[in-house]
mmCIF file of C-alpha atoms (C1' of nucleotides) in Angstrom:
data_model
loop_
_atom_site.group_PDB
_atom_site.id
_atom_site.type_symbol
_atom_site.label_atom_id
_atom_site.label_comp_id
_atom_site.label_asym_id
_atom_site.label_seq_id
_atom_site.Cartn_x
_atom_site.Cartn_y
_atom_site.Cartn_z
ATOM 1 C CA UNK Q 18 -17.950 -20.508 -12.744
ATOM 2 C CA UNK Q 19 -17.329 -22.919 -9.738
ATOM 3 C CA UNK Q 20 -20.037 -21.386 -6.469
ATOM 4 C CA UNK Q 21 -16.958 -21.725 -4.318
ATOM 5 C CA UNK Q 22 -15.399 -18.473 -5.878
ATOM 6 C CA UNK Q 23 -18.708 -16.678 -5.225
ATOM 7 C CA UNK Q 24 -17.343 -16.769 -1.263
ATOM 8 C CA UNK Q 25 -16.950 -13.144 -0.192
ATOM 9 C CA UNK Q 26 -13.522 -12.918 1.035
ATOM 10 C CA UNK Q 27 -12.827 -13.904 -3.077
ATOM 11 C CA UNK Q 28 -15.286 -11.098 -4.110
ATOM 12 C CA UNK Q 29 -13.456 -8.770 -1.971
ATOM 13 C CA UNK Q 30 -10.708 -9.327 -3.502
ATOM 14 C CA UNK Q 31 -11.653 -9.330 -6.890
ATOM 15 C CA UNK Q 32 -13.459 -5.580 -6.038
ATOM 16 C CA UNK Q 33 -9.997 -4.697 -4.824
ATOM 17 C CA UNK Q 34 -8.338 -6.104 -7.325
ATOM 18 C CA UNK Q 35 -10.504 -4.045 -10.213
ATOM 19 C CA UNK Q 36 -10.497 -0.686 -8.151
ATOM 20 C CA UNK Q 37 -6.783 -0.780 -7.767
ATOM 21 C CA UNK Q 38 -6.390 -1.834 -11.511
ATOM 22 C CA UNK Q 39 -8.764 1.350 -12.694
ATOM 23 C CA UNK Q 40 -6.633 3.178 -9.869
ATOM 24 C CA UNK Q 41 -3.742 2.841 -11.546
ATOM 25 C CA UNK Q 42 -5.630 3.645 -14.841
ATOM 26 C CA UNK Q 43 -6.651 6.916 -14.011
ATOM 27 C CA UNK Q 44 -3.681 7.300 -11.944
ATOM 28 C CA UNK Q 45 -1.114 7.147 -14.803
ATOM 29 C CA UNK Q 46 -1.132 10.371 -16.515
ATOM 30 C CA UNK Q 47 0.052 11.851 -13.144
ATOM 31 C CA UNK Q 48 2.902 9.309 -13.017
ATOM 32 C CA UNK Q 49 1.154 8.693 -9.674
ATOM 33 C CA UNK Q 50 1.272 5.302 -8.113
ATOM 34 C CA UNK Q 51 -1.702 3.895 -5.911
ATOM 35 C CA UNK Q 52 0.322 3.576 -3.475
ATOM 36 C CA UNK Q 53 2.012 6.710 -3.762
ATOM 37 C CA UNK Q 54 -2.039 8.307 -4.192
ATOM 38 C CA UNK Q 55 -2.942 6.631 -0.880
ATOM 39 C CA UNK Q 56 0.252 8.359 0.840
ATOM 40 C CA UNK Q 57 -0.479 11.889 -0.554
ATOM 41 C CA UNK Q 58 -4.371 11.607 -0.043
ATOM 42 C CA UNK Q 59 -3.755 10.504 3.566
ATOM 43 C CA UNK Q 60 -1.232 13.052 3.798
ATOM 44 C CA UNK Q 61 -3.542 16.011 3.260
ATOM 45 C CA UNK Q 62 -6.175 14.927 6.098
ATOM 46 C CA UNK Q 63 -3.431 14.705 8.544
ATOM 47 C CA UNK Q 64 -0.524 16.346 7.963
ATOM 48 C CA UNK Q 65 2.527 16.210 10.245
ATOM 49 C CA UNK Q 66 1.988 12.442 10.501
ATOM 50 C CA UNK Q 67 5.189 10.098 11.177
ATOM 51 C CA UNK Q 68 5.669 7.958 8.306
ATOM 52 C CA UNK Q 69 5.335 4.769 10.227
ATOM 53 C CA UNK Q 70 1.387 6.066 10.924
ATOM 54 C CA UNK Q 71 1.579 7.220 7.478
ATOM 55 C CA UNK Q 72 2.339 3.380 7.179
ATOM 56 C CA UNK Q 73 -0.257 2.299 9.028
ATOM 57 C CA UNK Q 74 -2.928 4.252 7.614
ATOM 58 C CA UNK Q 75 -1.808 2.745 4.073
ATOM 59 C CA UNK Q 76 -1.269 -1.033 4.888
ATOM 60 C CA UNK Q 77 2.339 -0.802 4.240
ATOM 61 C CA UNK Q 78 5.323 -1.487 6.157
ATOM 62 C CA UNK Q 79 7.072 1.651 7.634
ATOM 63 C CA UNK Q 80 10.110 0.717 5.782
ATOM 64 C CA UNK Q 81 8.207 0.894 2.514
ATOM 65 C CA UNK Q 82 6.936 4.512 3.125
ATOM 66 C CA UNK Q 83 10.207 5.547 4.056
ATOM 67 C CA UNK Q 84 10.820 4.442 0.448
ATOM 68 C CA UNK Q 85 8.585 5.882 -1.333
ATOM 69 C CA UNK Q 86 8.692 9.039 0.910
ATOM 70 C CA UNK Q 87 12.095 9.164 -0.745
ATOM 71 C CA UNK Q 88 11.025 9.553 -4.081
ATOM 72 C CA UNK Q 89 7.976 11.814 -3.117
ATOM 73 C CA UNK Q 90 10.487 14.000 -1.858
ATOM 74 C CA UNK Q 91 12.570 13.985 -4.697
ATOM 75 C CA UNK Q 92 9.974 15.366 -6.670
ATOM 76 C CA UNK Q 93 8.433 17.851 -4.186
ATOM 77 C CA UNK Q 94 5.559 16.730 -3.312
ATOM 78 C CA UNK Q 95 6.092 16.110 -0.158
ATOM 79 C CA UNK Q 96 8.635 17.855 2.966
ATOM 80 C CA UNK Q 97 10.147 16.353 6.047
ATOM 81 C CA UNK Q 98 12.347 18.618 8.511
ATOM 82 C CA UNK Q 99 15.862 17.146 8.494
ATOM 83 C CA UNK Q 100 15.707 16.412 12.573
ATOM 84 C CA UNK Q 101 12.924 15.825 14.479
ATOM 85 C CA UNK Q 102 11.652 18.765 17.259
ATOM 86 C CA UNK Q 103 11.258 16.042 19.526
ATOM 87 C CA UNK Q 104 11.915 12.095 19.506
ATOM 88 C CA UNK Q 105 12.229 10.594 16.872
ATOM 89 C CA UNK Q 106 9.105 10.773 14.249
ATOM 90 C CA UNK Q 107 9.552 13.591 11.151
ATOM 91 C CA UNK Q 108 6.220 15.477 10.445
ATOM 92 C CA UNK Q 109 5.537 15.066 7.211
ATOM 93 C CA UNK Q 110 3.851 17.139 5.134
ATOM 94 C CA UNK Q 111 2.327 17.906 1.252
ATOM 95 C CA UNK Q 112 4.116 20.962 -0.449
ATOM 96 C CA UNK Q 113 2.175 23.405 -2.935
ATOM 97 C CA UNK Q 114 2.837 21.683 -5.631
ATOM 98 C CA UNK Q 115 1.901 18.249 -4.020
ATOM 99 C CA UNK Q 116 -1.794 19.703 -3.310
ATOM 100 C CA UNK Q 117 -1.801 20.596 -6.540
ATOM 101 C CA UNK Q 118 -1.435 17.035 -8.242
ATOM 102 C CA UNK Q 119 -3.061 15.576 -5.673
ATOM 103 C CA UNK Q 120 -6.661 17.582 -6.473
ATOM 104 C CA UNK Q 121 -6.222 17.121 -10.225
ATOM 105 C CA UNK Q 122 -5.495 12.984 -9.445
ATOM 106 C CA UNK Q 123 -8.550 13.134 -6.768
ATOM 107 C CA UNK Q 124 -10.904 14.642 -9.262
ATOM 108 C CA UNK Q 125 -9.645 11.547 -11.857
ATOM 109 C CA UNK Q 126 -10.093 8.917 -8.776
ATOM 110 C CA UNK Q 127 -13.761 10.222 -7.376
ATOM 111 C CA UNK Q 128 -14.659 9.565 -10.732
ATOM 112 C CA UNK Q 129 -13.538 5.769 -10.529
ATOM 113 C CA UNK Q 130 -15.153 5.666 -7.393
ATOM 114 C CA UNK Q 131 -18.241 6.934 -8.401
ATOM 115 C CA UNK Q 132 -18.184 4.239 -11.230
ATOM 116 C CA UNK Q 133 -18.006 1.802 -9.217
ATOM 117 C CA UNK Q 134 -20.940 2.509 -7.053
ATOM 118 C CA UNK Q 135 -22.962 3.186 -10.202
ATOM 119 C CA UNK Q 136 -25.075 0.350 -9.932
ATOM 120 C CA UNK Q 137 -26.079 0.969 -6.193
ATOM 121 C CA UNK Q 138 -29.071 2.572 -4.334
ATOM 122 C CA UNK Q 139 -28.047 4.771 -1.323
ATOM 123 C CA UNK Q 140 -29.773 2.273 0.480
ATOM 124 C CA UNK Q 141 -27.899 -0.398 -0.656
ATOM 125 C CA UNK Q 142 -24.622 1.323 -0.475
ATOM 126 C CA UNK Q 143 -25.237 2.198 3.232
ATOM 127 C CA UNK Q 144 -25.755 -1.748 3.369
ATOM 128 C CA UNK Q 145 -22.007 -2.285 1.566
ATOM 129 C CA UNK Q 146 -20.392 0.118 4.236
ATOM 130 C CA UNK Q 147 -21.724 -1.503 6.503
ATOM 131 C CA UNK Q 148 -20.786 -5.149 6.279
ATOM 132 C CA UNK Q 149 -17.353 -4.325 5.000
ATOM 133 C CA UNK Q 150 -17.059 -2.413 8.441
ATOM 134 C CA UNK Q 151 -18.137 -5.325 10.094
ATOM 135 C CA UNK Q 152 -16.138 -7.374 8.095
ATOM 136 C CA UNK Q 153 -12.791 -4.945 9.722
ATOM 137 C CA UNK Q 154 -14.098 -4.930 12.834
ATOM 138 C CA UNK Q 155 -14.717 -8.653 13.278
ATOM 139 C CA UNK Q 156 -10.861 -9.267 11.689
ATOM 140 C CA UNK Q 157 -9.614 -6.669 14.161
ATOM 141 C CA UNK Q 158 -7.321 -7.487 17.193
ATOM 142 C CA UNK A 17 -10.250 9.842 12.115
ATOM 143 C CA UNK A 18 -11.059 11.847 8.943
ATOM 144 C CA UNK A 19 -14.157 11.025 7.299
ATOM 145 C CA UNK A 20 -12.838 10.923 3.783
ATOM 146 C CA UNK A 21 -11.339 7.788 4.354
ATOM 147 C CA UNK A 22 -14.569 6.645 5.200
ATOM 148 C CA UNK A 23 -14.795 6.394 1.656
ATOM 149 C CA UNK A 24 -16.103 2.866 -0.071
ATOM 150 C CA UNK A 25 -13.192 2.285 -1.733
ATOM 151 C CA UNK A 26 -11.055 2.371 1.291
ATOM 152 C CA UNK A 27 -13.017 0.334 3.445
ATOM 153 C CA UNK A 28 -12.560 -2.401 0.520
ATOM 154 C CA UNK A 29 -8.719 -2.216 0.827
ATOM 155 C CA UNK A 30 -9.069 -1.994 4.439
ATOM 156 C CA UNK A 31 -11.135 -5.098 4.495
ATOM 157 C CA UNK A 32 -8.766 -6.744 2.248
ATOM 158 C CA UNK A 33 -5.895 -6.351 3.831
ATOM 159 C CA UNK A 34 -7.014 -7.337 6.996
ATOM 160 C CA UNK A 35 -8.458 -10.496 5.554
ATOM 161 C CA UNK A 36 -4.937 -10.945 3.922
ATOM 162 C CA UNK A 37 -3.191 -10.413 6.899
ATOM 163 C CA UNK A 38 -5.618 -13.147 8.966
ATOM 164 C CA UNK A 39 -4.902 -15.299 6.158
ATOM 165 C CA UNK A 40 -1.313 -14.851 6.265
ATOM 166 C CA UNK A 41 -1.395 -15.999 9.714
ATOM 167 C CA UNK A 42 -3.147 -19.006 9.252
ATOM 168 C CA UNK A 43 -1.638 -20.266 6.123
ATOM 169 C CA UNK A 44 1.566 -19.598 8.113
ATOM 170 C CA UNK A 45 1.887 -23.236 9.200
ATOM 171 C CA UNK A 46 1.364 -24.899 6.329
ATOM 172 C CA UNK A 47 4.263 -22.587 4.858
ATOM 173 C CA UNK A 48 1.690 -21.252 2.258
ATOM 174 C CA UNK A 49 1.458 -17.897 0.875
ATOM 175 C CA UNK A 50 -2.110 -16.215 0.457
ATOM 176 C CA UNK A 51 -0.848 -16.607 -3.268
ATOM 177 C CA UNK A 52 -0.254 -19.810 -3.009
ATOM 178 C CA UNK A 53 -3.442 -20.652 -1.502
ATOM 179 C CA UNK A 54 -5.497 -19.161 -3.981
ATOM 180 C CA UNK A 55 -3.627 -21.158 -7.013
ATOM 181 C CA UNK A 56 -4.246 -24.410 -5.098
ATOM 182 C CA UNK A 57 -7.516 -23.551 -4.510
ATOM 183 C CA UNK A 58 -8.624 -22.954 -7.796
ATOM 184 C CA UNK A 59 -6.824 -26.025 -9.112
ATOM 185 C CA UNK A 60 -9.262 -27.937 -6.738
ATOM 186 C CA UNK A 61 -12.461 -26.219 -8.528
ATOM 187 C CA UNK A 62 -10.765 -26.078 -12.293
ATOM 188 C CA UNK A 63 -8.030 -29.236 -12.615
ATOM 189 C CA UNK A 64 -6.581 -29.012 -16.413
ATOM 190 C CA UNK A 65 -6.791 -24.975 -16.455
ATOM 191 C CA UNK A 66 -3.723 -23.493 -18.012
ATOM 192 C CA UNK A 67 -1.399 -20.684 -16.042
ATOM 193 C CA UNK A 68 -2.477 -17.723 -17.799
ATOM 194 C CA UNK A 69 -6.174 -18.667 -17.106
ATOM 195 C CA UNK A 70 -5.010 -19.191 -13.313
ATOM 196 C CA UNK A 71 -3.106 -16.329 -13.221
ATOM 197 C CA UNK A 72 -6.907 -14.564 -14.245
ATOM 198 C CA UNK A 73 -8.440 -16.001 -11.585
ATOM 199 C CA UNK A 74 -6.110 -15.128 -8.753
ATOM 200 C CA UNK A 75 -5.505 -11.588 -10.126
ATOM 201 C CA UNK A 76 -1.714 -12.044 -10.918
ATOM 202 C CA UNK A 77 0.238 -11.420 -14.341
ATOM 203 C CA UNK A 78 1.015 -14.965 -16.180
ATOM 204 C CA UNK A 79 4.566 -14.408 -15.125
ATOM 205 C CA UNK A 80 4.515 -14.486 -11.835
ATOM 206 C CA UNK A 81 1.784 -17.284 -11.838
ATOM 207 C CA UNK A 82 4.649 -19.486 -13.965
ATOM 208 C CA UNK A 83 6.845 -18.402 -11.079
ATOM 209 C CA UNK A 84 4.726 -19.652 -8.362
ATOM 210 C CA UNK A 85 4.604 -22.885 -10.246
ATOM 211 C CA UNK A 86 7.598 -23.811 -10.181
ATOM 212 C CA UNK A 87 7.782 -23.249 -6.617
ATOM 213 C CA UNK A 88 4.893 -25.616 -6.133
ATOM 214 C CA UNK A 89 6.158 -27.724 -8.432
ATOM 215 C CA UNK A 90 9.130 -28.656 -6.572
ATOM 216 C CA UNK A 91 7.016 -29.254 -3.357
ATOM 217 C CA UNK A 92 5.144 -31.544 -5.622
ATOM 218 C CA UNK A 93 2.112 -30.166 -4.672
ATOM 219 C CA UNK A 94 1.062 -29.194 -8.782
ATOM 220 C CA UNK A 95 1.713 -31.747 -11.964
ATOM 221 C CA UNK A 96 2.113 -30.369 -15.662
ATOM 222 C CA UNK A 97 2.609 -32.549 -18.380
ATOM 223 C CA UNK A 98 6.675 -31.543 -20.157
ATOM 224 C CA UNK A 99 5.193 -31.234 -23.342
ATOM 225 C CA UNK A 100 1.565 -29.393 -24.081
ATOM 226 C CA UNK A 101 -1.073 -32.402 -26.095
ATOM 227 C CA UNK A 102 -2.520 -29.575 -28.396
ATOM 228 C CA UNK A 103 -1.969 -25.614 -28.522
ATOM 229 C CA UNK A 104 0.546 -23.978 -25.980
ATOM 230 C CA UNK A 105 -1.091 -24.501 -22.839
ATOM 231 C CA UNK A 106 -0.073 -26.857 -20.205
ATOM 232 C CA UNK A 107 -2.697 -28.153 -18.031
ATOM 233 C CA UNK A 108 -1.702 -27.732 -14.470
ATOM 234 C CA UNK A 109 -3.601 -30.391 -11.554
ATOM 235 C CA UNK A 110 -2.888 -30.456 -7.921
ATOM 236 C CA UNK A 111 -0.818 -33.896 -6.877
ATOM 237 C CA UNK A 112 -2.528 -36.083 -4.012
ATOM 238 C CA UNK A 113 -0.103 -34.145 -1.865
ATOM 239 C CA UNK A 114 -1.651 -30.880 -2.787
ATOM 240 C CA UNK A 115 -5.149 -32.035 -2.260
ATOM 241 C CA UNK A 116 -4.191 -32.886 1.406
ATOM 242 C CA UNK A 117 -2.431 -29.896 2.056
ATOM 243 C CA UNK A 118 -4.870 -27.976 0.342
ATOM 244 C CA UNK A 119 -7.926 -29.506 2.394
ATOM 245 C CA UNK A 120 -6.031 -28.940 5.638
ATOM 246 C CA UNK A 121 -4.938 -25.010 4.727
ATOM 247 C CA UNK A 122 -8.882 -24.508 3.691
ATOM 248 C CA UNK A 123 -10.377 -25.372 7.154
ATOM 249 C CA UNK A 124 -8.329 -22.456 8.946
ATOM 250 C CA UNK A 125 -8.699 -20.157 6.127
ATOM 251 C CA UNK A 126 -12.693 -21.268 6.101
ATOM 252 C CA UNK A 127 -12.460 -19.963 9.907
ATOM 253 C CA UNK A 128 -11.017 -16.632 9.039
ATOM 254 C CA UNK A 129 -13.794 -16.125 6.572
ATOM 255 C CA UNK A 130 -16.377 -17.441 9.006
ATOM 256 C CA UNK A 131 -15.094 -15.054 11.531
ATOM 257 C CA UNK A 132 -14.967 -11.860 9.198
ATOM 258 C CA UNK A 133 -18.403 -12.585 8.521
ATOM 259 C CA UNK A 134 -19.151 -13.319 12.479
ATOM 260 C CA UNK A 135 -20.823 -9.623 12.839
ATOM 261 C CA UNK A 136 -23.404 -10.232 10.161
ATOM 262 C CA UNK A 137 -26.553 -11.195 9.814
ATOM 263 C CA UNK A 138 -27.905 -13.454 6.940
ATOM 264 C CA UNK A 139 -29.774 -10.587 5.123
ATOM 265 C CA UNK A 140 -26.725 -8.244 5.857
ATOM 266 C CA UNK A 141 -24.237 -10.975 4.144
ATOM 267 C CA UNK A 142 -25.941 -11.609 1.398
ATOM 268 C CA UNK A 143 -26.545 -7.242 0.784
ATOM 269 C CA UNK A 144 -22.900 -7.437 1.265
ATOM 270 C CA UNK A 145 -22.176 -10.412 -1.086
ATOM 271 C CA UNK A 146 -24.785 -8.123 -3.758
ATOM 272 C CA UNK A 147 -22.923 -4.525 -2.832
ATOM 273 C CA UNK A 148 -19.390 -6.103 -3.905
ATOM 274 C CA UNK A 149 -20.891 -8.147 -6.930
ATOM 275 C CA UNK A 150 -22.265 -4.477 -8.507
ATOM 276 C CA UNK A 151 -18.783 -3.453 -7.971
ATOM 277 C CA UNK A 152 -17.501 -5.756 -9.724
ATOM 278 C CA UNK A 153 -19.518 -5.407 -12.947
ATOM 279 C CA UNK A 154 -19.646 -1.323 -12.720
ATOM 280 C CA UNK A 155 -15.496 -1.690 -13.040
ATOM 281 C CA UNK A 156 -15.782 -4.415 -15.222
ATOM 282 C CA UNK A 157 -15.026 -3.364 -19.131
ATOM 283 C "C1'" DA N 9 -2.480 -20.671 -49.335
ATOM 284 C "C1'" DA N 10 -1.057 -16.539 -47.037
ATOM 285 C "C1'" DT N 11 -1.668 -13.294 -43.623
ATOM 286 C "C1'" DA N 12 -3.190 -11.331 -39.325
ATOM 287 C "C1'" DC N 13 -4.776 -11.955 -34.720
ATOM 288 C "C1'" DT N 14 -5.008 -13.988 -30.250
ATOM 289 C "C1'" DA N 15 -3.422 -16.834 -26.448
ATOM 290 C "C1'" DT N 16 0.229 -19.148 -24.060
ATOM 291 C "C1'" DG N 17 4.763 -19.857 -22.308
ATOM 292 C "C1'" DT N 18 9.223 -17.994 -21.279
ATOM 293 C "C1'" DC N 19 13.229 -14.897 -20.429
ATOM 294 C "C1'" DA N 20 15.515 -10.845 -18.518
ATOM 295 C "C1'" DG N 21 15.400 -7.058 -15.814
ATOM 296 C "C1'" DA N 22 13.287 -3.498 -12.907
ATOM 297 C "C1'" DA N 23 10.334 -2.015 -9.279
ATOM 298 C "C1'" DT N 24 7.959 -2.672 -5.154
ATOM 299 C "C1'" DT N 25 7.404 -4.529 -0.829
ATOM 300 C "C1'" DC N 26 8.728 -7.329 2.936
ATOM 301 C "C1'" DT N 27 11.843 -9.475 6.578
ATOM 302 C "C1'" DT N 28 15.439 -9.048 9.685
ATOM 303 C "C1'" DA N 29 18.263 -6.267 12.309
ATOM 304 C "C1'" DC N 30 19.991 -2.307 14.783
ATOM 305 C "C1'" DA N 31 20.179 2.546 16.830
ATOM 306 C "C1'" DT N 32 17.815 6.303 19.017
ATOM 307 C "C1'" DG N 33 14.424 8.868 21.744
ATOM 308 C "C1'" DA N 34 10.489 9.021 24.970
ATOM 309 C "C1'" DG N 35 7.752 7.271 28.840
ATOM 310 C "C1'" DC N 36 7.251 4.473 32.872
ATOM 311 C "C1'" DA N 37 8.436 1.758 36.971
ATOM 312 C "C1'" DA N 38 11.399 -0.061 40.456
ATOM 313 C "C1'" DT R 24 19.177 7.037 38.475
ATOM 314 C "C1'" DT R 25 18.631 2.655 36.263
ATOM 315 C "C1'" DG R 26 16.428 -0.488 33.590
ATOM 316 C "C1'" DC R 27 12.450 -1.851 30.741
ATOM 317 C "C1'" DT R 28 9.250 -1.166 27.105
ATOM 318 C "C1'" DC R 29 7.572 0.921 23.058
ATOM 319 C "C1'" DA R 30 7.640 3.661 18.824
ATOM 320 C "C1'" DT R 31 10.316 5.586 15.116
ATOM 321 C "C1'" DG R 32 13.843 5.766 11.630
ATOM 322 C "C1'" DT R 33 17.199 3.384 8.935
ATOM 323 C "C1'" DA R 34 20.009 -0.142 6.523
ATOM 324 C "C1'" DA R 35 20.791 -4.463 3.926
ATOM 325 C "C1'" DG R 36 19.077 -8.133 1.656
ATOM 326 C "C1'" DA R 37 15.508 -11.343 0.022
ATOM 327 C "C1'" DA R 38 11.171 -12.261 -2.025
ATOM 328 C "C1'" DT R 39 7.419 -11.190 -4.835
ATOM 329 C "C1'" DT R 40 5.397 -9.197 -8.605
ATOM 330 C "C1'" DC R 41 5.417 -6.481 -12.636
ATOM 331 C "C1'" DT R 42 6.885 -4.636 -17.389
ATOM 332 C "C1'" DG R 43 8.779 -5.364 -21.820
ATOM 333 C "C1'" DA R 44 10.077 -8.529 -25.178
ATOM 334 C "C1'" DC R 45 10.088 -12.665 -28.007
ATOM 335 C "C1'" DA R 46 8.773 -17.366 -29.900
ATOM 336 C "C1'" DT R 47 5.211 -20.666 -30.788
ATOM 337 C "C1'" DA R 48 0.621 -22.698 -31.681
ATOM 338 C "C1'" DG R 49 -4.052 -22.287 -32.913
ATOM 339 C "C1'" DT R 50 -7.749 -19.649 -35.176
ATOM 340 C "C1'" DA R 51 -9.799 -16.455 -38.205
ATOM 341 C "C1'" DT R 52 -9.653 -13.646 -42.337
ATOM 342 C "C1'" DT R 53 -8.623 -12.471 -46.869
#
DNA sequence: AATACTATGTCAGAATTCTTACATGAGCAA
DNA sequence: TTGCTCATGTAAGAATTCTGACATAGTATT
């Protein structure tokens, strides 16, 4: 293996690449995508979000949400009021039955997660947060 | 901001896509796509190497890599023999055209990686560099 | 030799995401 | 008030990438 591909921006992407690859693994038998994960996970920290934060907080474009949203909300998972109380952003929110698949898909995910950092000390996973945090902060505006 | 997403696994798509994005904008002159730039850039460290094992090392299905090809291809910036000398594969090289372009792409996206890693000390990089590599081989099958 | 298995290339189509563009509502300043 | 700026939602279309499927060439196995 050439040293070049042993610079980190490759190994972050590789480590992405893998996570979102077991992701979508453990992700399948809930006919969940990552993507679609990511929305409903943010979802239940903040809930009444617009979708273009929604957006945000994923990496997506706000048009994208507003796509998927679509088909979240065709199967119930997630509920928008039909006009906005004020401006123009629509509070969205998880239903019942989206907190439901979205702690049986969490459990499945945690576990991927936990594989992952199955090799590391809690020393040296303190380390990892921090230079990928550094790593954001320094590729910030 | 909720400390779930404070999670490893977020911070590593976080990361990512901020790197992508940074890349994005650099590349943007040389009307390169991150995509694009990876496939040339491995050509440079692995001349001969088929699609499918390209399309490995950039994380894409052999499909799309074929796709991109042909793209590059017509900007003469990749050769492939018509007809494969042994087996199926075709051994794909960059052009002279796509080593220029290539070498003049890497020094801005060498700056973007220089400046992700601005925040960081040597010890910290290279606990960073170790962090992702464990992540790698704990997802690996 | 005959068969199975794996890897590669390719085609067709679907799905996802992005780009571009426009309309609307809120806040702010002249 | 009027105009400017910004954020949000939405629409239409393009671009990218993926999934499923098939043919071919080499290799291994029986």
């Amino acid at each position: 293996m050439s040293n070049q591909e042993q610079q980190v921006g490759y190994v972050v992407k590789q480590a992405q690449s893998l996570l979102r690859l077991r992701m979508e693994e453990a992700l399948h038998p809930y006919a969940l995508t990552v993507s679609q994960y990511s929305c409903l996970h943010h979802l239940l920290r903040e809930p009444g979000i617009s979708a273009a934060g929604l957006a945000r907080a994923t990496f997506m474009t706000r048009q994208s949400m507003n796509s998927m949203l679509q088909q979240l909300l065709e199967r119930e998972l997630v509920e928008r009021p039909a006009r906005p109380a004020s401006g123009r952003a629509l509070p969205t929110a998880l239903t019942a039955a989206g907190v439901d698949l979205l702690a049986a898909a969490q459990a499945e995910v945690d576990g991927v997660e936990r594989r992952m950092l199955s090799g590391l000390s809690p020393s040296e996973l303190i380390s990892l947060t921090h230079g990928l945090n550094a790593c954001v902060k320094a590729l910030g505006d």
